[in-house]
mmCIF file of C-alpha atoms and ligand atoms in Angstrom:
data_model
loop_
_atom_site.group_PDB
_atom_site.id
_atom_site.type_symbol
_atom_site.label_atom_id
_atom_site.label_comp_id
_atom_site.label_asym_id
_atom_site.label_seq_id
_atom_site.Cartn_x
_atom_site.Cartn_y
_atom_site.Cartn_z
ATOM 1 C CA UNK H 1301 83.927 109.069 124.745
ATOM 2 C CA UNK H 1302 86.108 111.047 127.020
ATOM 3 C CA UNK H 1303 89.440 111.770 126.357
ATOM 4 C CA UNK H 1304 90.502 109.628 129.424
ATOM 5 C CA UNK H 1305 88.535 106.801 127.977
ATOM 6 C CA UNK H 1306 90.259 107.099 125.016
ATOM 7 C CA UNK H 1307 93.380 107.088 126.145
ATOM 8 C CA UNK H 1308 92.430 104.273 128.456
ATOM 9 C CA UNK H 1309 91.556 101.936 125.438
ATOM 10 C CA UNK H 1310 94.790 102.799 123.394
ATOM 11 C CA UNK H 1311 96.956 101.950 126.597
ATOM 12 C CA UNK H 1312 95.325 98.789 125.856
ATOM 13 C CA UNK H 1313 95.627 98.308 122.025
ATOM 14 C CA UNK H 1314 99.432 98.666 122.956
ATOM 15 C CA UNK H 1315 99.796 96.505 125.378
ATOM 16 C CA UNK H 1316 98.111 93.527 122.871
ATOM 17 C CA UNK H 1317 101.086 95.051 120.385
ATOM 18 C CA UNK H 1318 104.143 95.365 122.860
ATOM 19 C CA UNK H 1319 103.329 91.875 124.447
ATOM 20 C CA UNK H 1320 102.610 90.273 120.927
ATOM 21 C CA UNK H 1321 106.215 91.759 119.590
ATOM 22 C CA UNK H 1322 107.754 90.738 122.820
ATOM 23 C CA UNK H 1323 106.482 87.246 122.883
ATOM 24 C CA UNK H 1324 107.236 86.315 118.418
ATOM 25 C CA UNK H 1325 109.516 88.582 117.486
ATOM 26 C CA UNK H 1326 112.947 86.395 116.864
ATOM 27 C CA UNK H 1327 115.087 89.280 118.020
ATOM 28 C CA UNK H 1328 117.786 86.830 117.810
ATOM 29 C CA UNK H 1329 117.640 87.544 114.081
ATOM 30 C CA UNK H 1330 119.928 90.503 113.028
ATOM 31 C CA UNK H 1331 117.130 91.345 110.022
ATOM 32 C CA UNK H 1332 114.398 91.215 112.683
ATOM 33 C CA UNK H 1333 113.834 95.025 114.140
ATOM 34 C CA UNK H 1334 110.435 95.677 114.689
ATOM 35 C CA UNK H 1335 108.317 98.698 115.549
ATOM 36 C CA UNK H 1336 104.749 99.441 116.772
ATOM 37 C CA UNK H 1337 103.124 102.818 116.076
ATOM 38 C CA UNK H 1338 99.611 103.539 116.854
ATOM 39 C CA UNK H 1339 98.435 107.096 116.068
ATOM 40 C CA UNK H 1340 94.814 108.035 115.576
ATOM 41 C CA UNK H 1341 95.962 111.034 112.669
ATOM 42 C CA UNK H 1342 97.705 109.775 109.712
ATOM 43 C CA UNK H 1343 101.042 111.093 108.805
ATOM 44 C CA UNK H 1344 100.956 112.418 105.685
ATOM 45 C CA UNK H 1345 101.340 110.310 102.344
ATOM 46 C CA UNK H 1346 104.552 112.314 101.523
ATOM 47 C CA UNK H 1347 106.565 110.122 104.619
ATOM 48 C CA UNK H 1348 105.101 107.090 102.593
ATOM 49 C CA UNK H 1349 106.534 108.481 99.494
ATOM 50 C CA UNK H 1350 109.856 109.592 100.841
ATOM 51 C CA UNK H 1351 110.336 105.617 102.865
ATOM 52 C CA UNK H 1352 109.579 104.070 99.269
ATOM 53 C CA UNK H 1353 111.513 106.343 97.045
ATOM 54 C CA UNK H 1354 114.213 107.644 99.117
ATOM 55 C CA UNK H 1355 116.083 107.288 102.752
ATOM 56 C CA UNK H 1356 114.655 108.513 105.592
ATOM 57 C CA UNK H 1357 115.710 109.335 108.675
ATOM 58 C CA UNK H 1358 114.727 107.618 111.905
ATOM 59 C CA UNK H 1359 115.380 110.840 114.075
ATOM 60 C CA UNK H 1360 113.068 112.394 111.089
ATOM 61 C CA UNK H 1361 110.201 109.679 111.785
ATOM 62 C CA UNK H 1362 110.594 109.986 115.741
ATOM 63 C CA UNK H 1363 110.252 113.373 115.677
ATOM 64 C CA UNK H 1364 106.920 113.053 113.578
ATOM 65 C CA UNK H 1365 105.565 110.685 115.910
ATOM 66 C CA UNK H 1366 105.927 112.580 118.447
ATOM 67 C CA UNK H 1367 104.120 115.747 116.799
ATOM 68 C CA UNK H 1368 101.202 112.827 115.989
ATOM 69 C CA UNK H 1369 100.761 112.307 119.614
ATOM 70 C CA UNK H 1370 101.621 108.493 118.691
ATOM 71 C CA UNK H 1371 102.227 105.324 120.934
ATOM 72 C CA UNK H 1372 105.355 103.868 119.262
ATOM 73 C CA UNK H 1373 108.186 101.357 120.369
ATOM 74 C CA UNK H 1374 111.321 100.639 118.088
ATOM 75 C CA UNK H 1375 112.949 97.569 119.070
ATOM 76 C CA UNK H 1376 117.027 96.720 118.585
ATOM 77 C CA UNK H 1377 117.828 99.423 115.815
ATOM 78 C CA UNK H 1378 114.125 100.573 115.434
ATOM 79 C CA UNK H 1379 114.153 100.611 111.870
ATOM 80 C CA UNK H 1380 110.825 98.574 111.798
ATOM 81 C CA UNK H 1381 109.547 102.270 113.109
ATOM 82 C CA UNK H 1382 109.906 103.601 109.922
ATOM 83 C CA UNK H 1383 108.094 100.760 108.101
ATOM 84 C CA UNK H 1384 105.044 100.839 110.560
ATOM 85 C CA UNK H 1385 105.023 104.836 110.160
ATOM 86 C CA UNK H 1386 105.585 104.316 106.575
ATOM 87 C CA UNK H 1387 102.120 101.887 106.012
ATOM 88 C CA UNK H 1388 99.940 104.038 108.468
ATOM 89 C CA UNK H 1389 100.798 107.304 105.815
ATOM 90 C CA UNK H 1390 100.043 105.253 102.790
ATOM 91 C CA UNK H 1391 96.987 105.791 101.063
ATOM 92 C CA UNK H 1392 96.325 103.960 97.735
ATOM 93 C CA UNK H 1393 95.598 106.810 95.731
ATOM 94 C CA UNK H 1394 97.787 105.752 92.722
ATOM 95 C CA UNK H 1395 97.611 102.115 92.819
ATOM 96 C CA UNK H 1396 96.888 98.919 95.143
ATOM 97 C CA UNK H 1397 97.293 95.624 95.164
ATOM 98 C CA UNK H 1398 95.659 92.847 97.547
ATOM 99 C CA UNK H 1399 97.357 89.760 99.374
ATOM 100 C CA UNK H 1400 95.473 87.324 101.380
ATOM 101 C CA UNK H 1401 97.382 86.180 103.816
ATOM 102 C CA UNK H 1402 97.183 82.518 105.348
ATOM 103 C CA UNK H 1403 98.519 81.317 108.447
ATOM 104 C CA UNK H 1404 99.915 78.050 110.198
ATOM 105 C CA UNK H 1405 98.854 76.420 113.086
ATOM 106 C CA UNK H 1406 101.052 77.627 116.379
ATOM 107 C CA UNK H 1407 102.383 73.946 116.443
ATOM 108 C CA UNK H 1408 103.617 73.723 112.643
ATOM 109 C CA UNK H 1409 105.704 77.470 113.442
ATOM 110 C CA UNK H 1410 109.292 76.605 111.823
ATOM 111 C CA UNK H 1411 108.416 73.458 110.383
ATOM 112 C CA UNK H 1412 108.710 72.441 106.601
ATOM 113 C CA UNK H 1413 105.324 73.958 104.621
ATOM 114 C CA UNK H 1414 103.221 71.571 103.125
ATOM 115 C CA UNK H 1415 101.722 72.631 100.058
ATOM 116 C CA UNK H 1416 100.674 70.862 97.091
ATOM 117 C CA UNK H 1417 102.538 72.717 93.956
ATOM 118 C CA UNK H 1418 100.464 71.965 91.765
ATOM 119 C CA UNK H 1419 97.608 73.266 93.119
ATOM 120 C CA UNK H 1420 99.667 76.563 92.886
ATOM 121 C CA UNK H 1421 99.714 76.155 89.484
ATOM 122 C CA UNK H 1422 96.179 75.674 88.970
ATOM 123 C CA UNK H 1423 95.242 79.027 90.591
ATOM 124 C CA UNK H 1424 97.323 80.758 87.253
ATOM 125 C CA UNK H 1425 95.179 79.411 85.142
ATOM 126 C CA UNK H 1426 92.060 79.701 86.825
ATOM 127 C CA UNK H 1427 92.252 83.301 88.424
ATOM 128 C CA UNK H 1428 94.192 85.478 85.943
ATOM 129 C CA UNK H 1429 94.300 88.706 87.869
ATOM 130 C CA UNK H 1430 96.279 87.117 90.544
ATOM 131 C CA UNK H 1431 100.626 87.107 90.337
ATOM 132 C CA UNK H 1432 103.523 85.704 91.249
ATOM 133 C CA UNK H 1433 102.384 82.831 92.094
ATOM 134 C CA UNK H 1434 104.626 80.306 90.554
ATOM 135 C CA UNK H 1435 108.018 80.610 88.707
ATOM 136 C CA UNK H 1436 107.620 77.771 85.758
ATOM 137 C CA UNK H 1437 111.047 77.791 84.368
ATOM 138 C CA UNK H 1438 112.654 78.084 87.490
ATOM 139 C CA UNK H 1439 109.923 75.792 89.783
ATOM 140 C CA UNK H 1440 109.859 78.296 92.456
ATOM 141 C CA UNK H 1441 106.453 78.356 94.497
ATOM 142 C CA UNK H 1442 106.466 81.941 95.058
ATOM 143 C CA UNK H 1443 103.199 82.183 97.314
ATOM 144 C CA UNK H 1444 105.512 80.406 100.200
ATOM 145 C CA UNK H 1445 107.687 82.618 102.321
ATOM 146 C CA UNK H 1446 111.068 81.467 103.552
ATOM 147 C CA UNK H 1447 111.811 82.565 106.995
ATOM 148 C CA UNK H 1448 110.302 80.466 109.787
ATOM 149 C CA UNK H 1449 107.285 82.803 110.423
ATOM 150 C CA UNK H 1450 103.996 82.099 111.032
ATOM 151 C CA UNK H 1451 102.362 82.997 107.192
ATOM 152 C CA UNK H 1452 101.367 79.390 105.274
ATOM 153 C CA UNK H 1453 101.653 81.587 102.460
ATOM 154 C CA UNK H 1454 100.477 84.923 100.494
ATOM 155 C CA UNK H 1455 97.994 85.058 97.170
ATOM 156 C CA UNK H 1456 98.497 88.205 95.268
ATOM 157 C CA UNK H 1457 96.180 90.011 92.653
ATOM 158 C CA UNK H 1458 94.002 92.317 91.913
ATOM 159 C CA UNK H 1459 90.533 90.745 92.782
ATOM 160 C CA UNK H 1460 89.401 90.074 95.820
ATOM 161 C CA UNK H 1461 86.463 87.943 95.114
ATOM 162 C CA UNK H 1462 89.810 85.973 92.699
ATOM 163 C CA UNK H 1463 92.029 85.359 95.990
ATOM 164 C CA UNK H 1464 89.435 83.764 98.052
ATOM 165 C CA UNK H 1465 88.621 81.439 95.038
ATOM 166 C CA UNK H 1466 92.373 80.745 94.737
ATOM 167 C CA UNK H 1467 92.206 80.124 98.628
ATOM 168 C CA UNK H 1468 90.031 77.400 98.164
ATOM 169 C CA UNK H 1469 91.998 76.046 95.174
ATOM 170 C CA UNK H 1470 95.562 75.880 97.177
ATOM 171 C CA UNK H 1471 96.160 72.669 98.798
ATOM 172 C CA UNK H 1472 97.834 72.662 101.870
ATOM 173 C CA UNK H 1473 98.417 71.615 105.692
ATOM 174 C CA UNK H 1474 95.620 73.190 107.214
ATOM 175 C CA UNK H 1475 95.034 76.679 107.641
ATOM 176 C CA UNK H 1476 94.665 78.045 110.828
ATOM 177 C CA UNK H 1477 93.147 81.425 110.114
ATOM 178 C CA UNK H 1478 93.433 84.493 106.855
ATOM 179 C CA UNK H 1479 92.669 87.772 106.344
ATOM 180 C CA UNK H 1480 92.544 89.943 103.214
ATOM 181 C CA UNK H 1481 94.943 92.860 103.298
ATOM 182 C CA UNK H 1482 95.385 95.945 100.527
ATOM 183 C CA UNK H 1483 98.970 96.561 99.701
ATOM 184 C CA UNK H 1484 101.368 98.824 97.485
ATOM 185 C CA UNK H 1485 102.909 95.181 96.460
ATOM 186 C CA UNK H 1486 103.369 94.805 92.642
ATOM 187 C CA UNK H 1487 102.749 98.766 91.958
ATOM 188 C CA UNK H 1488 106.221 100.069 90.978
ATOM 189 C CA UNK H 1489 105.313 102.766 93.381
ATOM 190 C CA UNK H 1490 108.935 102.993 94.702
ATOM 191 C CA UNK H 1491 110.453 103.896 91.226
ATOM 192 C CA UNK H 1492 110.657 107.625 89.827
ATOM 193 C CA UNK H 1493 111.251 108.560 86.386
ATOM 194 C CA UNK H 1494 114.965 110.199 86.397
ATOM 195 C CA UNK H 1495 117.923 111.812 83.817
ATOM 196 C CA UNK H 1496 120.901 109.613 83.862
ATOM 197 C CA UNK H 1497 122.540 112.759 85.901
ATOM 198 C CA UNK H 1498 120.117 112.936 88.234
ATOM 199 C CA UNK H 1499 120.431 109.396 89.562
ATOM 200 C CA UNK H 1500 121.635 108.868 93.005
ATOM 201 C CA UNK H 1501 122.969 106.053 95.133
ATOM 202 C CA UNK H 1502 119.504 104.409 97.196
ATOM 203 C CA UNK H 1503 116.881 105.348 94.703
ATOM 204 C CA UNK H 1504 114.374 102.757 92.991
ATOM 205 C CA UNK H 1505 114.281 104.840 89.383
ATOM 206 C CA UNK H 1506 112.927 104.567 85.626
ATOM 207 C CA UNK H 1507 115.955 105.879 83.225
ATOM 208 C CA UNK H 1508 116.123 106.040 79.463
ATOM 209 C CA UNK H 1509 119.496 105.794 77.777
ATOM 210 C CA UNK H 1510 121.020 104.428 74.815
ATOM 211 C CA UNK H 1511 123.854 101.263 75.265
ATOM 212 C CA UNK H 1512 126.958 102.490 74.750
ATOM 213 C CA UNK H 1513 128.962 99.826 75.993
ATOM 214 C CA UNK H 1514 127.978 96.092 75.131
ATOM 215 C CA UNK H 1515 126.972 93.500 77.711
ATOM 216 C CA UNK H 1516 129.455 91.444 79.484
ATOM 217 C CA UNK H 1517 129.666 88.603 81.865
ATOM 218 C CA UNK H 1518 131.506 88.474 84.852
ATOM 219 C CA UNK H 1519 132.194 86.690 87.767
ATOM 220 C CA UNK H 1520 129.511 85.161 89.605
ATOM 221 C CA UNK H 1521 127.464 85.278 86.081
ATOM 222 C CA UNK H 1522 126.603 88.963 86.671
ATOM 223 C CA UNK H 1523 126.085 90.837 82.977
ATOM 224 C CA UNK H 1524 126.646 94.387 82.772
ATOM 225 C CA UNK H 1525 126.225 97.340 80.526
ATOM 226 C CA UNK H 1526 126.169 100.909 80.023
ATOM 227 C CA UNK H 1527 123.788 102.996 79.192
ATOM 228 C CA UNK H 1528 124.295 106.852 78.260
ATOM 229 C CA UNK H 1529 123.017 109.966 77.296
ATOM 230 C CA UNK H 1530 125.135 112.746 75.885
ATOM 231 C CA UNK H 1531 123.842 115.435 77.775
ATOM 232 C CA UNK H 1532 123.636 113.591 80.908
ATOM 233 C CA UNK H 1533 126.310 111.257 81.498
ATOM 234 C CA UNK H 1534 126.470 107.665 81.734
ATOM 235 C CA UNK H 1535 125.932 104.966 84.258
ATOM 236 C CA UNK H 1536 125.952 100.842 84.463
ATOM 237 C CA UNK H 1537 123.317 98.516 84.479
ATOM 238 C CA UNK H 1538 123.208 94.912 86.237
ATOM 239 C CA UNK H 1539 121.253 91.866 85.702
ATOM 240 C CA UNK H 1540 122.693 89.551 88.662
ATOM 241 C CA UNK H 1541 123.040 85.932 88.593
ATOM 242 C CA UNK H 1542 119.604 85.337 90.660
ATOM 243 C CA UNK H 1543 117.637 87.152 87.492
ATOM 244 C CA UNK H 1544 118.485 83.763 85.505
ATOM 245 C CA UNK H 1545 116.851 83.594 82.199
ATOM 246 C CA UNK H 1546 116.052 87.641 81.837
ATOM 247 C CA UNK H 1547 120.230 87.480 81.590
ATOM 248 C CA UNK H 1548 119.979 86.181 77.963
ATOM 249 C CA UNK H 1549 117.624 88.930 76.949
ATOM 250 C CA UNK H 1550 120.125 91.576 78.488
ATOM 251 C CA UNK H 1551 123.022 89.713 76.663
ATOM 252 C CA UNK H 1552 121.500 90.401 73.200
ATOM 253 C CA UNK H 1553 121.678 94.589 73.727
ATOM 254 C CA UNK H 1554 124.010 96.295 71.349
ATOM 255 C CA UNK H 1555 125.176 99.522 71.313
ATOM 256 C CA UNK H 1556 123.139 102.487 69.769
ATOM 257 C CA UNK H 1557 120.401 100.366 71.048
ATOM 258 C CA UNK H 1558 117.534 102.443 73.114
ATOM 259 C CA UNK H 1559 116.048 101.043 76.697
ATOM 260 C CA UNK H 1560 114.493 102.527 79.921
ATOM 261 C CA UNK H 1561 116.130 100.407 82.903
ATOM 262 C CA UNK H 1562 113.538 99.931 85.821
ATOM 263 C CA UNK H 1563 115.306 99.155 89.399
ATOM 264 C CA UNK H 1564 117.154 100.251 91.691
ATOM 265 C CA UNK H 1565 120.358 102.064 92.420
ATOM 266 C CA UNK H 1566 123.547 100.397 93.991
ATOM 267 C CA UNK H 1567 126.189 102.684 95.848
ATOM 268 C CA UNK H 1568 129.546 100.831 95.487
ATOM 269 C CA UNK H 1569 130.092 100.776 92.664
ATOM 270 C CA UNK H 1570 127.095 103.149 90.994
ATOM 271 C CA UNK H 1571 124.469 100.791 89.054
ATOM 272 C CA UNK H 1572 121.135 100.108 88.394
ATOM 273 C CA UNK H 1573 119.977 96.603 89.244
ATOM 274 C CA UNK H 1574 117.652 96.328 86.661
ATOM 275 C CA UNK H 1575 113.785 94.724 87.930
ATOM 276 C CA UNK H 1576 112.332 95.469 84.229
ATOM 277 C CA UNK H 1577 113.692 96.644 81.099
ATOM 278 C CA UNK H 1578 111.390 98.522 77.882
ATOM 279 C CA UNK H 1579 113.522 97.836 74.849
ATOM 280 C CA UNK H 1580 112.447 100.902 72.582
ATOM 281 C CA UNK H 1581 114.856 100.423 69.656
ATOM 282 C CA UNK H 1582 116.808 97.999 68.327
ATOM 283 C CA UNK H 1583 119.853 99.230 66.301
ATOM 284 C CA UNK H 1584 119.907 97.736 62.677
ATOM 285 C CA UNK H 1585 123.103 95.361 62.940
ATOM 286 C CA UNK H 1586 125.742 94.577 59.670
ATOM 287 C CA UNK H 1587 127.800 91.901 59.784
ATOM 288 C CA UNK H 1588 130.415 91.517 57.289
ATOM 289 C CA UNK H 1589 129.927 88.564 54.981
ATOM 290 C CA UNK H 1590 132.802 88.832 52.280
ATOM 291 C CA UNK H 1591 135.186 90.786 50.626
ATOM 292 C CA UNK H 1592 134.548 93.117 47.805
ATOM 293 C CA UNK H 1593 134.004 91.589 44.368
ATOM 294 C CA UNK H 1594 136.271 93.040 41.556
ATOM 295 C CA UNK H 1595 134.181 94.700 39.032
ATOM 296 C CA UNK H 1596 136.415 93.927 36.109
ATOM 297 C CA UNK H 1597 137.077 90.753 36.888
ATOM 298 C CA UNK H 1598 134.849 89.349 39.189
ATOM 299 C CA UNK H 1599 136.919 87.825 41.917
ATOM 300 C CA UNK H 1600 137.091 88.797 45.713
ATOM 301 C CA UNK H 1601 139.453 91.464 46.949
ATOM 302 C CA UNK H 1602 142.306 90.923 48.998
ATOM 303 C CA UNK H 1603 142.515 92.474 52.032
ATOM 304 C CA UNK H 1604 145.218 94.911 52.491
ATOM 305 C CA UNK H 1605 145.941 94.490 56.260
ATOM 306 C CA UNK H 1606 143.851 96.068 59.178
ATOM 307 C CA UNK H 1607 141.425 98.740 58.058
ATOM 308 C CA UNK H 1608 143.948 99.355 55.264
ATOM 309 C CA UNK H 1609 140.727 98.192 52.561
ATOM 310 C CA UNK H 1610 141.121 95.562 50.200
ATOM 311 C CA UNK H 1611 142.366 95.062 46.759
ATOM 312 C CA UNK H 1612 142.108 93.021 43.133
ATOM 313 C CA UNK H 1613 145.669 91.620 43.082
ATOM 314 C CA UNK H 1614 144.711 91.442 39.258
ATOM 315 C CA UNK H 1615 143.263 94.553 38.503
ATOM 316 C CA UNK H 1616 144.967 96.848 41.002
ATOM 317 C CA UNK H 1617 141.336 98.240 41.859
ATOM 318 C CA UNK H 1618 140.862 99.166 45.448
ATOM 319 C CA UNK H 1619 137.828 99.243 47.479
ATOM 320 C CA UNK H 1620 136.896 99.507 51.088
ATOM 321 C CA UNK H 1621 132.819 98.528 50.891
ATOM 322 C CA UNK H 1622 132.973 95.065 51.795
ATOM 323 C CA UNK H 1623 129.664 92.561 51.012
ATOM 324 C CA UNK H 1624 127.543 93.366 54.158
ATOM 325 C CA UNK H 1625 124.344 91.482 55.251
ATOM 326 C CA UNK H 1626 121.571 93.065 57.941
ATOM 327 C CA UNK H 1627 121.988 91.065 60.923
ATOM 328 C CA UNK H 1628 118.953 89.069 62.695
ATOM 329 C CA UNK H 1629 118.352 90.512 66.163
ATOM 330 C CA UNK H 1630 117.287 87.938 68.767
ATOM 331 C CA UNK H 1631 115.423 90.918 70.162
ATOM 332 C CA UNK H 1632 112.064 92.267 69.918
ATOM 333 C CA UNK H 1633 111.327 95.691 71.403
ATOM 334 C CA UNK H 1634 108.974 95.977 74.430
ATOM 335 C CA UNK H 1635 108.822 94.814 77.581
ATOM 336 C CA UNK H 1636 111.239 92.316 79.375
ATOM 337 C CA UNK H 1637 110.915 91.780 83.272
ATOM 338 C CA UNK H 1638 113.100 89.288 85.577
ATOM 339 C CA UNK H 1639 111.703 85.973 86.553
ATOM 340 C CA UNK H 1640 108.748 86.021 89.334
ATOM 341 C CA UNK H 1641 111.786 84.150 91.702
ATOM 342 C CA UNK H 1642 113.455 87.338 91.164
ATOM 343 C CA UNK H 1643 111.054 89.727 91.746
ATOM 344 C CA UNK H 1644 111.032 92.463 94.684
ATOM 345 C CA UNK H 1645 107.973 92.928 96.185
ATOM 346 C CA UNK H 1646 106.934 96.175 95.209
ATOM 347 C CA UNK H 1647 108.330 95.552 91.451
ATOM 348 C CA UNK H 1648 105.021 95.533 89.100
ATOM 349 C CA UNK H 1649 104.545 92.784 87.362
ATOM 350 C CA UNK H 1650 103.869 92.798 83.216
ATOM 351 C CA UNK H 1651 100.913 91.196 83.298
ATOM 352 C CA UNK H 1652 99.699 94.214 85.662
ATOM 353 C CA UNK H 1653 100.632 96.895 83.054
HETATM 354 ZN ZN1 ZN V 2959 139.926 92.206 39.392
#
């Protein structure tokens, strides 16, 4: 093919994009930005890295383009540029996941999706390497999306061969057409192992620390705590209202306990919003259960005021060792993750480890 040829045929490819964009896109929608590239050399995986891990600059990703030789349009703040470069440098060298997408008929666009739940729930038990599909305690169908677009739904997993058996499991308004695509979804690839120190505002990270201040509610039924390090500082984690049930597990922390806190890292103020939590030791907990016995005469102790010990008003004999008990933890260590209504996109799931 000649080089005129060539460019000939891209011209078109991007006219099919531009007038596609131009024609679906609901600009009207202050989340909706979208972007086209179309390069024939792939940026390197490092932009993919840096879009997933980091921030990245959209004068950084123009400028790139434009060393590629790429066709690209960003539309209203262009941001979907970034995403679109972002996909074409990805390579799944690490990890991948697949999604098979299905889509609606043109006349059901931004009506109510019909599809039967219960089917949805079938496809757990019947193809196990698939995920997210259903939230049980919360009865979220997770395969649905929410925005008035034109996807029927999405089946994760890790089989191909698996999601089009699931496709013919899920009952639903019909399905105008699908297609198989391979993904970073569900591969933790956005988090990076990091010292408490080293954590910055942006980042999707993996931190050890040990709690040194316990979990608290507060408004809005957010529960925070802090996690530390003594070399390298300290910083909070949240598990916000919308994680639900994985709040309760968070609750029972202690301090001296040990966790690594998967998520990722609010500005204002500094936090981690926790996607997954390894519990790696559990402290061993006392709780007081009575006074100290006299040894002479056999009766509890008084207690002498505030940490001022205790005391056999017969006997005179002092003592500060009161009758301790262990404490049952309504912990085990390992893994805890939030509910599948809860979880981002790229977050791995536990049954994936
Ligand atoms: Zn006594």
């Amino acid at each position: 093919m000649t080089k005129l040829n060539e460019e000939m045929d891209v011209k078109k490819i991007e006219n099919i994009v531009k007038s596609t964009i131009e024609k679906n896109a609901k600009m009207e929608n202050k989340n909706t930005n979208p972007g086209y590239v179309i390069t024939q050399t792939r940026p390197s995986i490092e932009i993919y890295e840096q879009s997933v891990k980091k921030i990245v600059l959209l004068k950084d990703i123009k400028q790139l383009l434009k060393l590629h030789k790429a066709y690209y349009k960003g539309y209203k703040n262009s941001r979907g540029l970034i995403g679109a470069t972002a996909s074409i440098a990805w390579l799944p060298i690490r990890d991948k996941t697949y999604e098979l997408i299905a889509y609606r008929e043109e006349k059901k666009w931004g009506t109510d999706r019909i599809i039967d739940d219960k089917s949805v729930k079938r496809i757990d038990k019947q193809c196990p390497s698939t995920f997210d599909n259903y939230d049980y305690k919360n009865k979220h169908n997770r395969i649905t999306p929410n925005s008035p677009c034109p996807i029927l739904y999405g089946l994760r997993g890790d089989d191909v061969e698996e999601l089009k058996k699931a496709f013919y499991i899920v009952k639903s308004e019909p399905v105008h057409s699908w297609i198989i695509f391979e993904t970073n979804q569900g591969t933790d690839d956005h988090l990076q192992k990091k010292k408490i120190s080293e954590i910055k505002p942006y980042q999707s990270i993996i931190a050890e620390g040990i709690v040194i201040k316990n979990p608290y509610t507060i408004k809005g039924g957010h529960v925070i705590f802090t996690i530390g390090n003594d070399s390298t500082g300290k910083i909070d984690c949240v598990a916000y209202e919308p994680t639900k049930q994985f709040r309760n597990i968070i609750r029972e922390l202690f301090v001296g306990d040990l966790v690594e806190v998967y998520g990722s890292v609010r500005e204002k103020p500094l936090a981690i919003n926790i996607e997954k939590i390894n519990i790696k030791n559990l402290i061993a907990m006392v709780e007081k259960l009575e006074n100290p016995v006299c040894p002479i005469c056999g009766k509890h102790m008084k207690s002498k005021g505030k940490n001022q010990g205790y005391k056999c008003i017969l006997c005179k004999i002092k003592s500060k060792k009161v009758v301790e008990r262990k404490k049952v933890r309504n912990l085990i260590i390992g893994f805890y993750e939030v509910p599948v209504c809860a979880r981002r996109h790229l977050s791995k799931p536990l049954k994936r480890f």
